[in-house]
Amino acid sequence: MTFTNDKAIYLQIVDRLCDEILSGKYQDDDRIPSVREYAVLLEVNTNTAVKAYEQLAREEVIYNKRGLGYFVTKGAKKQILKARKKDFMKERLPELFRQMALLDITLEDVKVAYEMQQKG
């Protein structure tokens, strides 16, 4: 995984695990890799991965079964979607609209580009 400088590494790990849940890689009550396994996979310090897992546990996206590891909380996908949609609408969309206005891009232009993207 390539990390960016605009966000703490542990938060980027949180985002990645949430992305994996959203994509269906991990379902409700599925076991996720151990902290050590994930740290090795991403080539990060174990303490960084611990911090990410603790954040996800605080957000109730994952839970710990003592001695067995971490598992995806029931309804985590729905919870992640709700939080990300809220963030997108509040944080990203206003800037997108501002840029569209500056560049004279219409919703129709966006629709055409979206349809082209979907065709791949």
Coordinates of C-alpha atoms in Angstrom, one line a residue:
M1 CA 0.0 0.0 0.0
T2 CA 1.3 3.4 -0.9
F3 CA 0.6 6.0 1.8
T4 CA 0.1 9.7 1.3
N5 CA 1.3 12.6 3.5
D6 CA -2.1 14.3 3.9
K7 CA -3.4 11.8 6.5
A8 CA -2.0 9.8 9.4
I9 CA -1.0 6.3 8.3
Y10 CA -3.2 4.6 10.9
L11 CA -6.2 6.5 9.4
Q12 CA -5.3 5.4 5.9
I13 CA -5.3 1.8 7.3
V14 CA -8.7 2.4 8.8
D15 CA -9.9 3.6 5.3
R16 CA -8.4 0.6 3.6
L17 CA -10.1 -1.9 6.0
C18 CA -13.4 0.0 5.6
D19 CA -12.9 -0.2 1.8
E20 CA -12.4 -3.9 2.1
I21 CA -15.6 -4.3 4.1
L22 CA -17.5 -2.1 1.5
S23 CA -16.2 -4.2 -1.4
G24 CA -17.4 -7.4 0.3
K25 CA -14.0 -8.8 1.0
Y26 CA -15.1 -9.1 4.7
Q27 CA -18.7 -9.7 5.6
D28 CA -20.5 -9.4 9.0
D29 CA -18.8 -11.6 11.6
D30 CA -15.9 -12.5 9.3
R31 CA -12.5 -12.6 10.9
I32 CA -10.1 -10.0 9.6
P33 CA -6.3 -10.5 9.5
S34 CA -4.6 -10.1 12.9
V35 CA -2.8 -6.9 13.7
R36 CA 0.5 -8.4 13.0
E37 CA -0.6 -10.0 9.7
Y38 CA -2.0 -6.7 8.5
A39 CA 1.2 -4.8 9.7
V40 CA 3.4 -7.2 7.7
L41 CA 1.1 -7.0 4.7
L42 CA 1.2 -3.2 4.6
E43 CA 4.8 -3.0 5.7
V44 CA 4.0 -0.8 8.7
N45 CA 5.0 -0.8 12.4
T46 CA 2.7 -3.1 14.4
N47 CA 1.9 -0.2 16.7
T48 CA 0.4 1.7 13.8
A49 CA -1.8 -1.2 12.9
V50 CA -2.8 -1.5 16.5
K51 CA -3.9 2.1 16.5
A52 CA -6.0 1.5 13.4
Y53 CA -7.7 -1.5 14.8
E54 CA -8.4 0.4 18.1
Q55 CA -10.0 3.2 16.1
L56 CA -12.2 0.7 14.2
A57 CA -13.2 -1.0 17.4
R58 CA -14.1 2.4 19.0
E59 CA -16.3 3.1 15.9
E60 CA -17.8 -0.4 16.3
V61 CA -16.8 -1.5 12.8
I62 CA -14.8 -4.4 14.3
Y63 CA -14.9 -6.2 17.6
N64 CA -12.4 -8.4 19.4
K65 CA -13.0 -12.0 20.5
R66 CA -10.3 -12.6 23.1
G67 CA -7.9 -15.2 21.9
L68 CA -9.5 -15.4 18.4
G69 CA -8.9 -12.1 16.9
Y70 CA -10.9 -9.3 15.3
F71 CA -14.2 -9.7 13.5
V72 CA -16.4 -7.4 11.4
T73 CA -19.4 -6.1 13.4
K74 CA -22.9 -6.9 12.2
G75 CA -24.1 -4.0 10.1
A76 CA -20.6 -2.5 9.7
K77 CA -21.0 -2.0 5.9
K78 CA -24.2 0.0 6.4
Q79 CA -22.6 2.1 9.1
I80 CA -19.5 2.8 6.9
L81 CA -21.7 3.7 4.0
K82 CA -23.7 6.1 6.1
A83 CA -20.7 7.8 7.5
R84 CA -18.9 8.1 4.2
K85 CA -22.0 9.5 2.4
K86 CA -22.4 12.1 5.1
D87 CA -18.7 13.0 4.8
F88 CA -18.9 13.2 1.0
M89 CA -22.0 15.4 1.0
K90 CA -20.5 17.7 3.7
E91 CA -16.9 17.9 2.8
R92 CA -16.3 16.9 -0.8
L93 CA -19.4 17.8 -2.7
P94 CA -19.3 21.6 -1.9
E95 CA -15.7 21.7 -3.3
L96 CA -16.8 19.7 -6.4
F97 CA -19.6 22.1 -7.0
R98 CA -17.3 25.1 -6.6
Q99 CA -14.9 23.7 -9.2
M100 CA -17.7 22.8 -11.6
A101 CA -18.9 26.4 -11.4
L102 CA -15.4 27.8 -12.0
L103 CA -14.8 25.5 -14.9
D104 CA -18.3 25.8 -16.4
I105 CA -19.1 22.1 -16.0
T106 CA -22.8 21.2 -16.1
L107 CA -24.5 18.3 -14.4
E108 CA -25.2 17.0 -18.0
D109 CA -21.4 17.1 -18.6
V110 CA -20.9 15.1 -15.4
K111 CA -23.7 12.6 -16.4
V112 CA -22.0 12.0 -19.8
A113 CA -18.6 11.5 -18.2
Y114 CA -20.1 9.2 -15.6
E115 CA -21.8 7.1 -18.3
M116 CA -18.6 6.9 -20.2
Q117 CA -16.7 5.8 -17.1
Q118 CA -19.3 3.0 -16.5
K119 CA -18.8 1.7 -20.0
G120 CA -15.1 1.4 -19.1

